[in-house]
Short mmCIF file of C-alpha atoms in Angstrom, two decimals:
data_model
loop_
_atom_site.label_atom_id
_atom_site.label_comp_id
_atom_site.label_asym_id
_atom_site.label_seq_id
_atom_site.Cartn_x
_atom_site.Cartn_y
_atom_site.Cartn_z
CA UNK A 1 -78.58 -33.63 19.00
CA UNK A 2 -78.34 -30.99 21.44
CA UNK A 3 -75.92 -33.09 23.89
CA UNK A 4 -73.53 -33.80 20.53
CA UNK A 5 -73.39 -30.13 19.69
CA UNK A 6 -72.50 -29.22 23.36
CA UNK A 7 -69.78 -31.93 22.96
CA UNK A 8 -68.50 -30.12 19.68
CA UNK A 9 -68.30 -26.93 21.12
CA UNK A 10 -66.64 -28.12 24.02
CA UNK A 11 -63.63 -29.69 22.01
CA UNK A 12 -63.50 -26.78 19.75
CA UNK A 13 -63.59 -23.96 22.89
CA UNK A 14 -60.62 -26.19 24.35
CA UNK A 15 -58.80 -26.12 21.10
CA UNK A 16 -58.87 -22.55 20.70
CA UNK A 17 -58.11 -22.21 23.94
CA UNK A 18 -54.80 -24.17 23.32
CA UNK A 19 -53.86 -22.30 20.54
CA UNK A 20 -54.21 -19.16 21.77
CA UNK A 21 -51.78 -20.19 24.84
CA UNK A 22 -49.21 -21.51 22.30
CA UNK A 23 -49.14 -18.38 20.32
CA UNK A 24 -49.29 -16.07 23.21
CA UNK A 25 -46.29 -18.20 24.52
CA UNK A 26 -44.57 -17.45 21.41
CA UNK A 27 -45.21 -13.88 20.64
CA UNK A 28 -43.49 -13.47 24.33
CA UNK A 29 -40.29 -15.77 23.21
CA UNK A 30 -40.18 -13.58 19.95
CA UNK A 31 -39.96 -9.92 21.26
CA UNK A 32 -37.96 -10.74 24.58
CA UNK A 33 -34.91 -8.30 24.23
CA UNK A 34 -32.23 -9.60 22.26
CA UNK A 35 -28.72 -8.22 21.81
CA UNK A 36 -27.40 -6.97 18.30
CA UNK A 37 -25.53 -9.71 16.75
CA UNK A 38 -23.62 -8.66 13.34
CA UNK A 39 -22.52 -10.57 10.14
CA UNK A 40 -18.89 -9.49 9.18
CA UNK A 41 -18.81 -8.33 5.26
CA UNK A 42 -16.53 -9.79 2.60
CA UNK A 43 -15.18 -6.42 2.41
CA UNK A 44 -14.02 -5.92 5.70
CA UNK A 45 -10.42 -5.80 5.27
CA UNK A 46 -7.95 -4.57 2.13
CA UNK A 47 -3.85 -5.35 1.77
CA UNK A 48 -1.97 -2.85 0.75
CA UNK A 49 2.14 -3.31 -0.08
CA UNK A 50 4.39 -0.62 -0.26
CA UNK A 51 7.87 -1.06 -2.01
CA UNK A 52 10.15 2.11 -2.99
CA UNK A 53 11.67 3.76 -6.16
CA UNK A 54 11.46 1.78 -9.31
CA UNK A 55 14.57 3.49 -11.40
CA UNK A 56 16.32 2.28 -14.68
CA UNK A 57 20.24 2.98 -15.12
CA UNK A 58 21.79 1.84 -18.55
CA UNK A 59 22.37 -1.52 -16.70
CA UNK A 60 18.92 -2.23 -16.08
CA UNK A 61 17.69 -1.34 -19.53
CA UNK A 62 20.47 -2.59 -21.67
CA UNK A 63 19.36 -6.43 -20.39
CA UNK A 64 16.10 -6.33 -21.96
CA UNK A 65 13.82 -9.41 -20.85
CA UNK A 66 12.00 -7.07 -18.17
CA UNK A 67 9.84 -9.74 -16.73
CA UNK A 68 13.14 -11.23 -15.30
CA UNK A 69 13.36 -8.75 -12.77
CA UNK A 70 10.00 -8.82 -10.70
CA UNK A 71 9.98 -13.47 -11.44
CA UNK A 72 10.82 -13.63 -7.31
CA UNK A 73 8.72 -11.04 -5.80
CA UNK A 74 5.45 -11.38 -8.26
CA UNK A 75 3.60 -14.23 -6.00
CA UNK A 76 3.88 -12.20 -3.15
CA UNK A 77 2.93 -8.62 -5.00
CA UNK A 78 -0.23 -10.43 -6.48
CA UNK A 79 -1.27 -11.23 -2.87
CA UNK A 80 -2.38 -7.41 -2.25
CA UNK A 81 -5.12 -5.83 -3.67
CA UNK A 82 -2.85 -2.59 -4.13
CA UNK A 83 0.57 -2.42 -4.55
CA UNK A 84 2.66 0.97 -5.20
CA UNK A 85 5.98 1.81 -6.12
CA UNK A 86 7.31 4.89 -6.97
CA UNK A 87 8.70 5.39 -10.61
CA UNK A 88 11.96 7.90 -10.69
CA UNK A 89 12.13 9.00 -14.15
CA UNK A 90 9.76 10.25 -17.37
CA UNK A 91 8.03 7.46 -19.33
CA UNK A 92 8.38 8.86 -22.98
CA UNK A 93 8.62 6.21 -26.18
CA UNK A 94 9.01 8.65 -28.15
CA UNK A 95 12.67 9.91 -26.65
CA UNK A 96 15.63 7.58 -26.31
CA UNK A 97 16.36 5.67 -23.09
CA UNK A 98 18.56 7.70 -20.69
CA UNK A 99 20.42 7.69 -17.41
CA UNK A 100 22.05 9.30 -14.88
CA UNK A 101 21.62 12.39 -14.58
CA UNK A 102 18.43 12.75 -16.55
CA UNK A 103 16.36 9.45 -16.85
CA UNK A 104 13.83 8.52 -19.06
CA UNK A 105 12.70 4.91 -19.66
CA UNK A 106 10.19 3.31 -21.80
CA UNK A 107 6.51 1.85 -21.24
CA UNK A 108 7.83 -1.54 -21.86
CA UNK A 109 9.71 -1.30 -18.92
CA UNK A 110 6.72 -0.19 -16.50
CA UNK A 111 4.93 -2.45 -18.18
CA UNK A 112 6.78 -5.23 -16.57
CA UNK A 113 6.11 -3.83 -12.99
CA UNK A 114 2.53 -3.73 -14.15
CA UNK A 115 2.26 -7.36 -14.91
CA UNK A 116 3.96 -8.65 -11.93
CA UNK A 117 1.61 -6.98 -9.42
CA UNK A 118 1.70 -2.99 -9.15
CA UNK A 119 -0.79 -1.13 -9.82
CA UNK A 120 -0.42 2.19 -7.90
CA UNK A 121 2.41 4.47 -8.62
CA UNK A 122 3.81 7.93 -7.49
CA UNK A 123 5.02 9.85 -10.01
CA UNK A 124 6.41 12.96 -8.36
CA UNK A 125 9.87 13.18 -7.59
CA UNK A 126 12.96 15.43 -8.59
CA UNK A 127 13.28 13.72 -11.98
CA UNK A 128 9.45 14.17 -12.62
CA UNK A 129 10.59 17.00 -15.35
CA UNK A 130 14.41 15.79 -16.25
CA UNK A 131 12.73 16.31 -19.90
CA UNK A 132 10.48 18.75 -19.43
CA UNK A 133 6.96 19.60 -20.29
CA UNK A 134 7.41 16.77 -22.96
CA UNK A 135 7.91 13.91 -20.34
CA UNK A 136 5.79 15.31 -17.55
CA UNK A 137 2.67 14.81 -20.54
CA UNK A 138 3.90 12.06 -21.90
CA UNK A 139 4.34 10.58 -18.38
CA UNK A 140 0.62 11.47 -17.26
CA UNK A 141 -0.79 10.66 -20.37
CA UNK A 142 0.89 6.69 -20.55
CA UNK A 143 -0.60 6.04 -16.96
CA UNK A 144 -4.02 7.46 -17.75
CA UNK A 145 -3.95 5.09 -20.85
CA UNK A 146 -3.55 1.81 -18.13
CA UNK A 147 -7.07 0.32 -17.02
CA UNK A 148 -6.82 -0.69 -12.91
CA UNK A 149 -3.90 1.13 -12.76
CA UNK A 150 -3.58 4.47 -10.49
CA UNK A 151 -1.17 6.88 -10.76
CA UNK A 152 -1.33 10.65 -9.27
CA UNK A 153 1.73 13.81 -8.79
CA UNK A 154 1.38 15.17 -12.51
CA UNK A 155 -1.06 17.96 -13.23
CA UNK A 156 -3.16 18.49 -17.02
CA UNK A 157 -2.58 22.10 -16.19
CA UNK A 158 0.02 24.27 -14.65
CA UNK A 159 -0.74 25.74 -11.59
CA UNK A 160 -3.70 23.15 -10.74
CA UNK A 161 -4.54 22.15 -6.81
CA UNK A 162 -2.87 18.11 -6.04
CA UNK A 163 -4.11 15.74 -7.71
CA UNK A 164 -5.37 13.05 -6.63
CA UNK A 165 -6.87 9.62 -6.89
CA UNK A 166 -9.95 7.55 -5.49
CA UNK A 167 -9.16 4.12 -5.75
CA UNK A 168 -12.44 1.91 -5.12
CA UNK A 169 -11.37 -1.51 -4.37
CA UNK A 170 -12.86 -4.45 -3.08
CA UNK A 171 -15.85 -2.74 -1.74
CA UNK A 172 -12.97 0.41 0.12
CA UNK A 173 -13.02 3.86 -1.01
CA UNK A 174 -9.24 4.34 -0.77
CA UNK A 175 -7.90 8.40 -1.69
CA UNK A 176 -4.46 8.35 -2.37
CA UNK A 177 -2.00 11.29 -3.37
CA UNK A 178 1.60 11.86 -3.68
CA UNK A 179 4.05 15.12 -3.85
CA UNK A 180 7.77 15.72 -3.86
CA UNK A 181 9.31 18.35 -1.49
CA UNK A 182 11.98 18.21 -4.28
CA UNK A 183 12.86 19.26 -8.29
CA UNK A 184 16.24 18.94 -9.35
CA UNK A 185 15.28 21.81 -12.19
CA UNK A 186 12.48 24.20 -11.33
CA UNK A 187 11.20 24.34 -15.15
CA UNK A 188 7.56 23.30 -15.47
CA UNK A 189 7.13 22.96 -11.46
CA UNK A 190 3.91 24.10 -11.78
CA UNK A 191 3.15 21.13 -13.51
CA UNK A 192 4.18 18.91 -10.71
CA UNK A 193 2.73 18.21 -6.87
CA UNK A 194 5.63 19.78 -5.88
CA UNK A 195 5.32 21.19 -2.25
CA UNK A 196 8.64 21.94 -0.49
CA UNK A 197 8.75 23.21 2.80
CA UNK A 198 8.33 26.71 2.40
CA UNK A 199 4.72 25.71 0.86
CA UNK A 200 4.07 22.84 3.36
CA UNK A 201 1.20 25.32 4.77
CA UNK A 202 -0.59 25.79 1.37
CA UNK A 203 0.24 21.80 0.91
CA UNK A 204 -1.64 21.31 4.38
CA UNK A 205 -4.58 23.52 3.32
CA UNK A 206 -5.31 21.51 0.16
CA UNK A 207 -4.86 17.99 1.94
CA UNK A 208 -7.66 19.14 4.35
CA UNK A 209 -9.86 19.99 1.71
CA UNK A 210 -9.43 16.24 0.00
CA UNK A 211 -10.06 14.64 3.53
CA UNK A 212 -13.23 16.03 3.25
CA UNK A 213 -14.07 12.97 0.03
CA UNK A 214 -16.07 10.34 1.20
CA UNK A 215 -12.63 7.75 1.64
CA UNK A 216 -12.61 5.01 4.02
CA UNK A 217 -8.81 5.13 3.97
CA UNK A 218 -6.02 8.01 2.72
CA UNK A 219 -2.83 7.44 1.39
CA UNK A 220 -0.20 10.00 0.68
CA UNK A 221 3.04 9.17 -1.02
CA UNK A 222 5.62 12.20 -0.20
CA UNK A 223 9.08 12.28 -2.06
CA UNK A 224 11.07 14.09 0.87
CA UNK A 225 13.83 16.97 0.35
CA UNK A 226 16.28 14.23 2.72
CA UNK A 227 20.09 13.82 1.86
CA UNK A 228 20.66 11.04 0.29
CA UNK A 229 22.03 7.78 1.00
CA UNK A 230 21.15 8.10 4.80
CA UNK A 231 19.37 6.07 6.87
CA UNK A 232 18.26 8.44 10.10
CA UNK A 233 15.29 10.01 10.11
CA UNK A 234 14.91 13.64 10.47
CA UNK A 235 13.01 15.08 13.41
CA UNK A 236 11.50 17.63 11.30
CA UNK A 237 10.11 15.27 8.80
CA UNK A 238 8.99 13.45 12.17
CA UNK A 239 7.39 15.89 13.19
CA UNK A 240 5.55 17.09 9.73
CA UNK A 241 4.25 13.61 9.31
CA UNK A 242 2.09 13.51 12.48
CA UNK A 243 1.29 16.63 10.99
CA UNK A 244 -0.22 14.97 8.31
CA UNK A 245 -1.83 12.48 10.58
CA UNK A 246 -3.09 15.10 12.97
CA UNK A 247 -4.38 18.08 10.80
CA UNK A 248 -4.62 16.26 7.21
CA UNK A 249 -6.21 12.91 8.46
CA UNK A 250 -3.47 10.69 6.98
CA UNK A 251 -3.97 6.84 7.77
CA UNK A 252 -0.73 5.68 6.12
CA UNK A 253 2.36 7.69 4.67
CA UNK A 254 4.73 6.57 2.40
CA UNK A 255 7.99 8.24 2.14
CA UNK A 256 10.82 7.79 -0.34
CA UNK A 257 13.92 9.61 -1.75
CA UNK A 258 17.24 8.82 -0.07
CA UNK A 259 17.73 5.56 -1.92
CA UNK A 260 17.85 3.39 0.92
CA UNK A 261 15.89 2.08 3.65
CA UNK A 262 14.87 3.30 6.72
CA UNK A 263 12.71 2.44 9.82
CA UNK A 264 8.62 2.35 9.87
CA UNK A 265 6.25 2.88 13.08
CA UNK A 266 2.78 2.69 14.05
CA UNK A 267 1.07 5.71 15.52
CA UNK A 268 -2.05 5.78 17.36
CA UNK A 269 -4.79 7.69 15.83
CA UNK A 270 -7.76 8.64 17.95
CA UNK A 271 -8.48 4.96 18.84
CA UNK A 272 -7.31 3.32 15.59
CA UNK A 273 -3.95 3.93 14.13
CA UNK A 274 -1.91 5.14 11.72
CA UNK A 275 1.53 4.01 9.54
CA UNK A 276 4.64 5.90 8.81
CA UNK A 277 7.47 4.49 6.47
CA UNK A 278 10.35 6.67 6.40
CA UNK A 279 12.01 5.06 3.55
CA UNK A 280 11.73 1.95 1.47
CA UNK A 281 14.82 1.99 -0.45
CA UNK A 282 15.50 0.98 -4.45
CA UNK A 283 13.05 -1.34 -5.35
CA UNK A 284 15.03 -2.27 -8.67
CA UNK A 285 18.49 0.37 -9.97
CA UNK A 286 21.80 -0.15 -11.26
CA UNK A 287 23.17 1.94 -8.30
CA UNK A 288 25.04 -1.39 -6.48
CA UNK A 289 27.42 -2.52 -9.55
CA UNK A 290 30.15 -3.53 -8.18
CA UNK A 291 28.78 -5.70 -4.44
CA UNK A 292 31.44 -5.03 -1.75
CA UNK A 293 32.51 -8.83 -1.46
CA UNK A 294 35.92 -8.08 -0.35
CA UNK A 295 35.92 -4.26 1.68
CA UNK A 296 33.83 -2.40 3.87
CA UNK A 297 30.58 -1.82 2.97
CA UNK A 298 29.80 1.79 1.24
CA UNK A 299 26.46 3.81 0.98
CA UNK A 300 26.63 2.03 -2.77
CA UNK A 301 25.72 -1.29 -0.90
CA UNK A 302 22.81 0.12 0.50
CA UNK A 303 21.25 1.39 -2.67
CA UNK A 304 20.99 -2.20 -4.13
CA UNK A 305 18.57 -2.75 -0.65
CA UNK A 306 14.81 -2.25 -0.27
CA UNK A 307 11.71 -2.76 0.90
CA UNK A 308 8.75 -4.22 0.35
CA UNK A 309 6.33 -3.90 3.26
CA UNK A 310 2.45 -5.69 3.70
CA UNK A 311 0.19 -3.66 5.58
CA UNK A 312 -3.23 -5.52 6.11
CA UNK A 313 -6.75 -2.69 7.38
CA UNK A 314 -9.56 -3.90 8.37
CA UNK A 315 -12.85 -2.24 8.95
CA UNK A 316 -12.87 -0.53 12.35
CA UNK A 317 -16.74 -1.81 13.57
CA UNK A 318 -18.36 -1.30 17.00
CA UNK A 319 -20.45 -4.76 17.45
CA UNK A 320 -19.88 -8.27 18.14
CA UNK A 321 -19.35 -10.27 15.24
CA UNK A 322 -21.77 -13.85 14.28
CA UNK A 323 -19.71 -16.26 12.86
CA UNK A 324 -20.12 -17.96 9.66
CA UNK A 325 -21.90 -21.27 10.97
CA UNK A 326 -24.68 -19.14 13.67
CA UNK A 327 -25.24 -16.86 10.56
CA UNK A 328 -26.37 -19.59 8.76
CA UNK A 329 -28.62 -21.24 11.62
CA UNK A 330 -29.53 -17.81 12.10
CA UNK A 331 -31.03 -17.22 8.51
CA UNK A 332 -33.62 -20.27 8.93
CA UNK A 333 -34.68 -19.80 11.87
CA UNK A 334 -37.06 -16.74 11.70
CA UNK A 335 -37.08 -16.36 15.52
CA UNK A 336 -33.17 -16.10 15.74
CA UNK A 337 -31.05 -13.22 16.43
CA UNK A 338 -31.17 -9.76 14.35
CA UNK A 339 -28.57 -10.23 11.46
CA UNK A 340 -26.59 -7.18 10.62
CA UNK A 341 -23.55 -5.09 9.36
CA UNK A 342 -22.14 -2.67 12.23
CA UNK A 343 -21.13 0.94 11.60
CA UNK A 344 -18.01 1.68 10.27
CA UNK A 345 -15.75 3.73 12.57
CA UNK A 346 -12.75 3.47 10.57
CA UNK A 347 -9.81 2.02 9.13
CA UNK A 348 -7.66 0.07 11.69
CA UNK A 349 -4.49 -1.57 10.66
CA UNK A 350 -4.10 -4.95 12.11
CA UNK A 351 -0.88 -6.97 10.16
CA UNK A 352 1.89 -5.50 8.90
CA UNK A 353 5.10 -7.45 7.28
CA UNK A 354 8.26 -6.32 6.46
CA UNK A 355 9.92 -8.40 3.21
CA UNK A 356 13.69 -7.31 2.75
CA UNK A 357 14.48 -7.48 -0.51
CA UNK A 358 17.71 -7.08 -2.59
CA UNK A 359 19.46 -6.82 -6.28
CA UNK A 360 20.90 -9.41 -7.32
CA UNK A 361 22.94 -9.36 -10.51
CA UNK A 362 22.93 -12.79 -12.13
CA UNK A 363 26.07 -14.54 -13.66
CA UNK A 364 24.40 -13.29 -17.40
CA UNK A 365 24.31 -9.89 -16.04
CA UNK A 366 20.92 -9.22 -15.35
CA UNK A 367 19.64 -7.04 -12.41
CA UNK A 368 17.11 -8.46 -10.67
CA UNK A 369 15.06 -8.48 -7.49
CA UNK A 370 14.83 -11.09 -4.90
CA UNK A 371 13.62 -11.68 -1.42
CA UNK A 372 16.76 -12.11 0.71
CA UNK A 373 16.04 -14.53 3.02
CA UNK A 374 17.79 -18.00 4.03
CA UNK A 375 16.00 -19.65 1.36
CA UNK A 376 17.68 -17.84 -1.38
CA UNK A 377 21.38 -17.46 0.13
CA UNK A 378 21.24 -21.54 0.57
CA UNK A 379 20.11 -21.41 -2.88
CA UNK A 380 23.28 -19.81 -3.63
CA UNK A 381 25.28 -21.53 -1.62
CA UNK A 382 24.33 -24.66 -3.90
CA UNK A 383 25.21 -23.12 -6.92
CA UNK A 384 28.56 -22.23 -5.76
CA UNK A 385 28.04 -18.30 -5.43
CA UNK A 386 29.80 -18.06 -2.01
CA UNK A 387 31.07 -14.80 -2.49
CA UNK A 388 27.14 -13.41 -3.05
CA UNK A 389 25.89 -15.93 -0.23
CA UNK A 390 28.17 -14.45 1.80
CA UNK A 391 27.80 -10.37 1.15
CA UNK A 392 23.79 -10.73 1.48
CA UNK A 393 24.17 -12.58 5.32
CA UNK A 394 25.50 -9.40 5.92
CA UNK A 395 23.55 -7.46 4.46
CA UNK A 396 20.63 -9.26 6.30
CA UNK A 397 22.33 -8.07 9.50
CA UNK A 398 21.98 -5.03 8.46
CA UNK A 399 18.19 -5.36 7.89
CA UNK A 400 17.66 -6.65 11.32
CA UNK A 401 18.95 -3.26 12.65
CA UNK A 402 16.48 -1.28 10.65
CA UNK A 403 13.63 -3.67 11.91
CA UNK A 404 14.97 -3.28 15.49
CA UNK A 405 14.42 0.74 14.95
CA UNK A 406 11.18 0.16 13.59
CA UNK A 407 8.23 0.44 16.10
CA UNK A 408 5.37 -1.56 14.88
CA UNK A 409 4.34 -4.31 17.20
#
């Protein structure tokens, strides 16, 4: 009895003795030193497109069937999460249409641009108050109707600081605002984000307080004081735009006004970067009626040009990244590496394309937009519209020297 117990104790002792090395082995293995390894977030990155002034002249209105002028570019709007335009004239039902020089078109119209893909507009400009205190409300109050649709640059009160907007999409934080330098009438400015330069201090002041919003990226929209109708960029508005990078912590700035299109750059930021467009151009007008097929090219061929330009940001995140398939080994196997979401440092922007886009006035009269590229002018070419094959290879040309000017890469 006593020599079974001893050999019961014995294999017991050397079993415990076992375990205790295998355990000991493995609490070593387990808190060795191990280096952070993060999970990238769904919400890591955000596409943004930019295109310019949405305007309607009698011969955009007059055609009716709105939807036929965004049937081109909608696919490619509908790819961004945001995409803004900038619309150049009061939205009022209740007041007739109108044109040149005092606009005023009706919802019907923006809601077309609403249902092919925009959903973030400017609305100050210099024909923010062509009718007054009666647009400017009727304006506002038709764009805060519009669920997941942003809009900022008209006050409820006279005299109010910007306005502004916090767009949260797709897990960003993104503050836009937008001002005009510009009025063609000075009634009811007050009403209006209307800074010109002579204010661009007080306009400063106020853009630093907004920075100060929890944002993870700031757009401002600025309707400039430029001539119109050309294409060089001003040093002054050069040099008030790092400005707004420097001092108002702008990450992108979208500038419009001259009716035509101009170059875009890249700026480095304190480690990141920021975006400057200078111009996009008419979106959609009735500006380019009669197509220079036969002369020399006028400022009037420019204005039936635009842009429409993709800018993709991404969370700026210090860390090295564990892809998809490790994550997922990661997650059942308790003693794998620590699985976690880096600080966020910033916005970086990481893809940007340019689209070049242009009226195109269809045999039945219709305005409309389309992407000019080689697909569409062979398109033409089939269809026996030589003469508008033709004018837009040129005006393609004529692209290629904007993109040449523009520093981006």
């Amino acid at each position: 009895m006593i020599f079974r117990r001893s050999r019961v104790f014995f294999f017991t002792g050397l079993t415990a003795l076992l375990l205790f090395s295998f355990f000991s082995c493995s609490s070593t293995r387990k808190t060795e030193p191990q280096a952070d390894v993060f999970t990238k977030p769904e919400d890591d990155s955000i596409t943004l497109l930019f295109a310019g002034d949405i305007m309607a002249h009698a011969n955009n209105y007059r055609a009716g069937h709105f939807d036929r002028i965004w049937t081109d570019i909608s696919p490619l709007l509908k790819t961004s999460d945001l995409a803004f335009a900038n619309i150049e004239a009061p939205v009022n039902d209740k007041m007739d249409w109108s044109s040149y020089p005092q606009f005023n078109m009706h919802s019907e119209y923006v809601q077309a641009a609403v249902d092919a893909g925009f959903n973030v507009f400017s609305l100050a400009n210099n024909h923010s108050n062509d009718w007054y205190l009666e647009g400017i409300n009727a304006t506002r109050t038709y764009f805060e109707s519009k669920k997941n649709v942003w809009a900022c640059g008209l006050k409820t009160k006279g005299g109010d600081p910007i306005t502004y907007r916090l767009i949260e999409k797709n897990g960003w934080k993104v503050l836009f605002c937008a001002f005009t330098e510009i009025l063609n009438r000075p009634d009811y400015a007050s009403w209006i984000d209307y800074f010109p330069s002579k204010k661009h201090e007080e306009l400063v002041r106020q853009l630093r307080e907004l920075s100060s919003l929890p944002h993870d990226l700031f757009v401002i929209s600025v309707h400039t004081d430029e001539e119109e109708y050309k294409t060089q960029v001003t040093e002054s508005h050069r040099k008030f735009f790092e400005r707004l990078i420097e001092e108002c912590g702008a990450d992108i700035i979208w500038a419009n006004h001259p009716h035509v299109s101009k170059e875009f750059e890249l700026k480095e930021k304190d480690g990141s970067r920021a975006f400057i467009m200078y111009a996009n151009g008419n979106t959609v007008s009735g500006q380019r009626t009669s197509p220079s097929f036969h002369k020399s090219m006028n400022e009037r061929d420019d204005t039936g040009d635009g842009l429409l330009i993709k800018v993709k940001v991404e969370k700026n995140r210090s860390g090295t990244y564990l892809d998809a398939k490790k994550q997922k080994r990661s997650s059942k196997n308790k003693g794998g590496p620590a699985v976690k979401v880096p600080e966020y440092k910033g916005p970086y922007i990481s893809k940007i394309e340019a689209h070049f886009i242009t009226t195109y006035i269809r045999p039945d009269g219709q305005f409309t937009v389309k992407l000019c590229d080689e697909d569409f002018i062979h398109s033409l070419e089939r269809s026996g519209l030589d003469n508008w094959a033709q004018y837009l290879k040129k005006r393609m040309d004529i692209y290629e020297t904007i993109k040449g000017k523009s520093k981006w890469q």
